[in-house]
Coordinates of C-alpha atoms in Angstrom, one line a residue:
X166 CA -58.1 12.1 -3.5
X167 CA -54.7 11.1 -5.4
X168 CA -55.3 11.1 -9.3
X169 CA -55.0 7.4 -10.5
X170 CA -51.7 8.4 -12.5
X171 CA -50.1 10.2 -9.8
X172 CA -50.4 7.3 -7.4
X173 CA -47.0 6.5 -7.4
X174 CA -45.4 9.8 -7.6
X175 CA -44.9 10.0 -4.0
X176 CA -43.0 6.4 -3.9
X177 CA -40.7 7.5 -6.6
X178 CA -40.3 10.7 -5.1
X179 CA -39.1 9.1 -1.7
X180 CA -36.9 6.6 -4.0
X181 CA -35.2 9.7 -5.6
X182 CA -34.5 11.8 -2.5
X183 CA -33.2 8.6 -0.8
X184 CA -30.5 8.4 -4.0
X185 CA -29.7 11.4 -3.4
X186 CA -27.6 11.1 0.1
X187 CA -24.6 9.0 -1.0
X188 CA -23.6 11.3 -3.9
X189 CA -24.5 14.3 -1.8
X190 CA -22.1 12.9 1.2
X191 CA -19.5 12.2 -1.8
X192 CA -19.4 15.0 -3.6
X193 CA -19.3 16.9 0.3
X194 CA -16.3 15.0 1.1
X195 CA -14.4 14.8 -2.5
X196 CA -12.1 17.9 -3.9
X197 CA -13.8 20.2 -5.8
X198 CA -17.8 19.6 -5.5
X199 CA -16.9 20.1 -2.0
X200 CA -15.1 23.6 -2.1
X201 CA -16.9 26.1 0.2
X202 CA -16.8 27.8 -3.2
X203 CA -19.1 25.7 -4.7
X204 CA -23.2 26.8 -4.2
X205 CA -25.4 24.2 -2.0
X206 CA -27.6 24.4 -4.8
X207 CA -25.1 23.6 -7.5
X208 CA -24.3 20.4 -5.2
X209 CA -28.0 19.5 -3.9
X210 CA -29.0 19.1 -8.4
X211 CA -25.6 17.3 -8.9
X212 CA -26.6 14.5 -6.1
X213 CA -30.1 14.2 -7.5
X214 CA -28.9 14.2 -11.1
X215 CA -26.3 11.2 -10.1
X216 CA -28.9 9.8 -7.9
X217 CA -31.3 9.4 -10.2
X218 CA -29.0 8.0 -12.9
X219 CA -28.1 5.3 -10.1
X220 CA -31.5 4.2 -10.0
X221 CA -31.5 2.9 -13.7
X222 CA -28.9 0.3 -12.6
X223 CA -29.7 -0.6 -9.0
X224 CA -33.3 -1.5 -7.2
X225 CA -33.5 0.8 -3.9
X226 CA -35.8 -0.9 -1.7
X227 CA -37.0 1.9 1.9
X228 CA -37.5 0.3 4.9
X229 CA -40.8 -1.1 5.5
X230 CA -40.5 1.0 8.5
X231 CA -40.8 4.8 8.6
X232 CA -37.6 6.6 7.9
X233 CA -38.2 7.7 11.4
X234 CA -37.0 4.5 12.8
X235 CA -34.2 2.3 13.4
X236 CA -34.3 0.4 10.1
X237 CA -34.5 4.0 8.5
X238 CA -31.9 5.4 10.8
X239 CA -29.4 2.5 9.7
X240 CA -30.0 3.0 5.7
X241 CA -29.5 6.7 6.0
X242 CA -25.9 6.1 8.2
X243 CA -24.7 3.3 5.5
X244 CA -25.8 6.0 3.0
X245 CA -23.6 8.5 4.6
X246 CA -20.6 6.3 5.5
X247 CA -20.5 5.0 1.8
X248 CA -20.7 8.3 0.3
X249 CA -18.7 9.6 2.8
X250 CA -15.7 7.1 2.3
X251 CA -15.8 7.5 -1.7
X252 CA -15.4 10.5 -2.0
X253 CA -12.3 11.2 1.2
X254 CA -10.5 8.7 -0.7
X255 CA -9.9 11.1 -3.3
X256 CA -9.6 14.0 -1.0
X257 CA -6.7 11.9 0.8
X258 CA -4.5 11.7 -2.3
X259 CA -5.3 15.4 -3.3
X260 CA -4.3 16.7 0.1
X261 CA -1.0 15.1 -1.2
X262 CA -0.4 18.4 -2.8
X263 CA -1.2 20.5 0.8
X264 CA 1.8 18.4 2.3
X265 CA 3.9 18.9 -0.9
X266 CA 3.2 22.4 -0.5
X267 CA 4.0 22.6 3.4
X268 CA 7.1 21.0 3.0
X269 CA 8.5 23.3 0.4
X270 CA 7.1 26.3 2.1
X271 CA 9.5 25.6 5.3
X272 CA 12.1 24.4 3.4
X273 CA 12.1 27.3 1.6
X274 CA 11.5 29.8 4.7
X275 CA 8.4 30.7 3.9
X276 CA 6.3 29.0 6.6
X277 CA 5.1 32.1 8.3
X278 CA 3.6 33.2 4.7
X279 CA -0.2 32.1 4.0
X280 CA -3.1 32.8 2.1
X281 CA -7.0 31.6 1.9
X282 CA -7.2 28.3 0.5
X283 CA -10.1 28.2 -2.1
X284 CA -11.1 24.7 -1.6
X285 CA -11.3 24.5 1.9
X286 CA -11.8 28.3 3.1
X287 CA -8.4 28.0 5.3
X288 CA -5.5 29.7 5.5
X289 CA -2.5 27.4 3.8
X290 CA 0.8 28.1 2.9
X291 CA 1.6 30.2 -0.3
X292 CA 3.3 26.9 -2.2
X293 CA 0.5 24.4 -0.5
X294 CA -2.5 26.8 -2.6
X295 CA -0.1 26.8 -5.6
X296 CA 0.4 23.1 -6.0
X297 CA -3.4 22.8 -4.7
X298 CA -4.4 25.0 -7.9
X299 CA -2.8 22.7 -9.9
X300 CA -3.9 19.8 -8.6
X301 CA -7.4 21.0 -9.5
X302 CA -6.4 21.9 -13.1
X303 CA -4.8 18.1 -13.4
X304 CA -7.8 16.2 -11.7
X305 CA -10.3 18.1 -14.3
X306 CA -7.4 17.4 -17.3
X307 CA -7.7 13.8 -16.3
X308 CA -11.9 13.7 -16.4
X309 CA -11.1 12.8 -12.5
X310 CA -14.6 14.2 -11.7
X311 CA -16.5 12.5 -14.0
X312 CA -14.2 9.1 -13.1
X313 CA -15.5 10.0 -9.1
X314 CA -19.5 10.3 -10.3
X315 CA -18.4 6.9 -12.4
X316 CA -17.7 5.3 -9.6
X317 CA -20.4 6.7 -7.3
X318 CA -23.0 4.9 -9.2
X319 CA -21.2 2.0 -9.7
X320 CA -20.9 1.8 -6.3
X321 CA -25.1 1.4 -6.5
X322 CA -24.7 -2.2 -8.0
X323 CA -21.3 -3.7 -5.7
X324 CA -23.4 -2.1 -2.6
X325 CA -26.7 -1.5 -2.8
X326 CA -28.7 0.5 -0.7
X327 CA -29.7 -0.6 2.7
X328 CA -27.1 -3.3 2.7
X329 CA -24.1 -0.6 2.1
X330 CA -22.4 -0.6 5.5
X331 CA -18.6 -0.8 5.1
X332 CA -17.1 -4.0 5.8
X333 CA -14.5 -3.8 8.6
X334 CA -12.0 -4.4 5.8
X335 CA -12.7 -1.6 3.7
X336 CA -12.5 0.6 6.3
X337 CA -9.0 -0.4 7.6
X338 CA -8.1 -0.2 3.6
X339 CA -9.1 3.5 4.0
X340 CA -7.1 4.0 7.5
X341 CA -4.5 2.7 5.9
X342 CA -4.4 4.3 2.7
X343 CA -4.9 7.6 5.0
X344 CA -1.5 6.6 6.6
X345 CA -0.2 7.0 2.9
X346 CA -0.8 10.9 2.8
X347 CA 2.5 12.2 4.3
X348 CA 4.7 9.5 2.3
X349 CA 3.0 11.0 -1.1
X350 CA 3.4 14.6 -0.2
X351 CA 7.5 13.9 0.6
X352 CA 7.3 12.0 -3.1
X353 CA 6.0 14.7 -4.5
X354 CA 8.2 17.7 -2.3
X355 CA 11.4 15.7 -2.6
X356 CA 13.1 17.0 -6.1
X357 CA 12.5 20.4 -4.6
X358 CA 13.1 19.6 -1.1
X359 CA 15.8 17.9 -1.3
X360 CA 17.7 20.5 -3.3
X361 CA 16.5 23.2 -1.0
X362 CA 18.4 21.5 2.2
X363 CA 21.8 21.2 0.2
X364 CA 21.4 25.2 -0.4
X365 CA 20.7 25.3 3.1
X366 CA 23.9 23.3 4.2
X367 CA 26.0 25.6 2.0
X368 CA 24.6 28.7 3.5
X369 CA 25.2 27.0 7.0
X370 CA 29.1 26.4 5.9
X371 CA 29.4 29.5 4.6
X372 CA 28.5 31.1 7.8
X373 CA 30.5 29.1 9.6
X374 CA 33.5 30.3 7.3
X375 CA 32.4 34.0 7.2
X376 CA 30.7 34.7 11.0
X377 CA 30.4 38.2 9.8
X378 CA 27.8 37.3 7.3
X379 CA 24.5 37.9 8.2
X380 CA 22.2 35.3 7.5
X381 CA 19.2 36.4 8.0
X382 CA 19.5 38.6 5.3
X383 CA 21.2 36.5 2.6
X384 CA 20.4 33.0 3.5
X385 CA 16.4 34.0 3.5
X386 CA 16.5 35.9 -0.3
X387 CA 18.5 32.6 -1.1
X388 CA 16.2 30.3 0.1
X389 CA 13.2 31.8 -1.4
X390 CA 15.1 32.7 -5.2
X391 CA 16.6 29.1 -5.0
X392 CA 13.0 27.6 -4.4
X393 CA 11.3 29.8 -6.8
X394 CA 13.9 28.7 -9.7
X395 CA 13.6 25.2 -8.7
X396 CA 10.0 25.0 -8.4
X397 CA 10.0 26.4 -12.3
X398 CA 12.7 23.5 -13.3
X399 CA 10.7 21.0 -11.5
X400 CA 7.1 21.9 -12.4
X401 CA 7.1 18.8 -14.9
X402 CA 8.0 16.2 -11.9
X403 CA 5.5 17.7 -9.7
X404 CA 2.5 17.5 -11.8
X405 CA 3.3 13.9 -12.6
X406 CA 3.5 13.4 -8.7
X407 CA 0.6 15.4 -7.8
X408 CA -1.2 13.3 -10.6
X409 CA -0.2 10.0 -9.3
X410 CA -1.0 10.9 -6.2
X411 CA -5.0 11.5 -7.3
X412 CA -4.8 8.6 -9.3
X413 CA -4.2 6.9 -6.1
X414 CA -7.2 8.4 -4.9
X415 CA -9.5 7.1 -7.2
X416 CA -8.2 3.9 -7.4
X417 CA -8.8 4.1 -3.7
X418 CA -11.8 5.1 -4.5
X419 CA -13.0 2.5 -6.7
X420 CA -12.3 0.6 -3.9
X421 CA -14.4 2.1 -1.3
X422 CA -17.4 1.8 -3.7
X423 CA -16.7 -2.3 -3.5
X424 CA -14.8 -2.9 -6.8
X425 CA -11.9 -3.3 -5.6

């Protein structure tokens, strides 16, 4: 027999956990939370934390059906796809800096050189993990995660659960802004990039002019001092790229979570 004041734990309970999925699908899909570096555990108290702040602001009605169910089946998937959506919007306009970074790498000849990626767990060039370290540094500058958990339960008012699937609009916003990605990593790679191919046409001329110069072995040691200088004089322009790009992101973001 249930205790007369614990008669509604269980409800609540089940009202809690079911908060829980759309932050944990965000913060899975968003830079950051979801680095393989990050604990489970560490994520699994940050989604009920947010999840149960959301509650304060937005009535969650389960299914009259079991969760095992179609009804229950369908709030779960627009749980997902909400939390899902929110939080890849920011991940599009940080992998901004990846592209950045693979740019500069080839322009700079050092394609073939890699290293583990903390965020995702993958192998990335050398610049792509240097611009992606910053890009971590500027999103927490900015309060960019606590802008994304803002937004998350927000989101629990503009689309409440079990009436959160993504309108057909929303998600051709997202394809689109996804088609953005590669036009904000050449924003962001082009001071660099761009001097890096006139140091390559002048290294082409001058082996044209001098055959006997090999080079392999000066145009490489160029390449690489040339980049590593320029990446030092352009470190102010990239951060503000790398920043609008994320800002992008949330905005993007925002709009996912039905306020735009």
């Amino acid at each position: 027999m249930i205790a007369p004041g614990f008669a509604g734990v269980e409800a609540q309970l089940w009202i809690w956990i079911m908060a829980m999925i759309r932050p944990g699908a965000a913060l899975m899909a968003a830079p950051v939370f979801g680095a393989t570096s990050v604990p489970l555990q560490v994520r699994i108290i940050l989604s009920a934390m947010i999840g149960i702040a959301a509650t304060n602001s937005a009535t969650i009605n389960l299914p009259d059906a079991t969760l095992v169910s179609y009804t229950g089946f369908l709030f779960i998937i627009g749980e997902i796809v909400c939390g899902v959506a929110i939080g890849f919007a920011l991940q599009i306009g940080y992998s901004a800096a990846f592209v950045a970074g693979e740019l500069i790498s080839n322009a700079m000849g050092l394609g073939f050189a890699s290293m583990a990626d903390p965020q995702s767990g993958q192998s990335s060039p050398v610049i792509g993990s240097f611009l992606s370290i910053i890009a971590v540094l500027l999103l927490l500058a900015i309060d960019g995660h606590l802008m994304l958990i803002a937004i998350i339960v927000r989101s629990y008012e503009a689309l409440p659960p079990g009436d959160a699937m993504l309108s057909p609009r929303l998600i051709m916003d997202l394809v689109e802004f996804g088609a953005m990605l590669f036009s904000m990593g050449l924003v962001i790679a082009l001071p660099v990039g761009a001097a890096l191919i006139i140091v390559q046409l002048v290294m082409a001329m001058l082996a044209r002019s001098a055959p006997q110069l090999n080079l392999f072995s000066v145009g490489i040691p160029v390449a690489v001092l040339a980049g590593i200088v320029l990446l030092a004089i352009a470190a102010p322009v990239l951060a503000d790229g790398v920043m609008r790009a994320m800002e992008t992101g949330l905005e993007q973001s925002e709009v996912m979570a039905g306020e735009g």
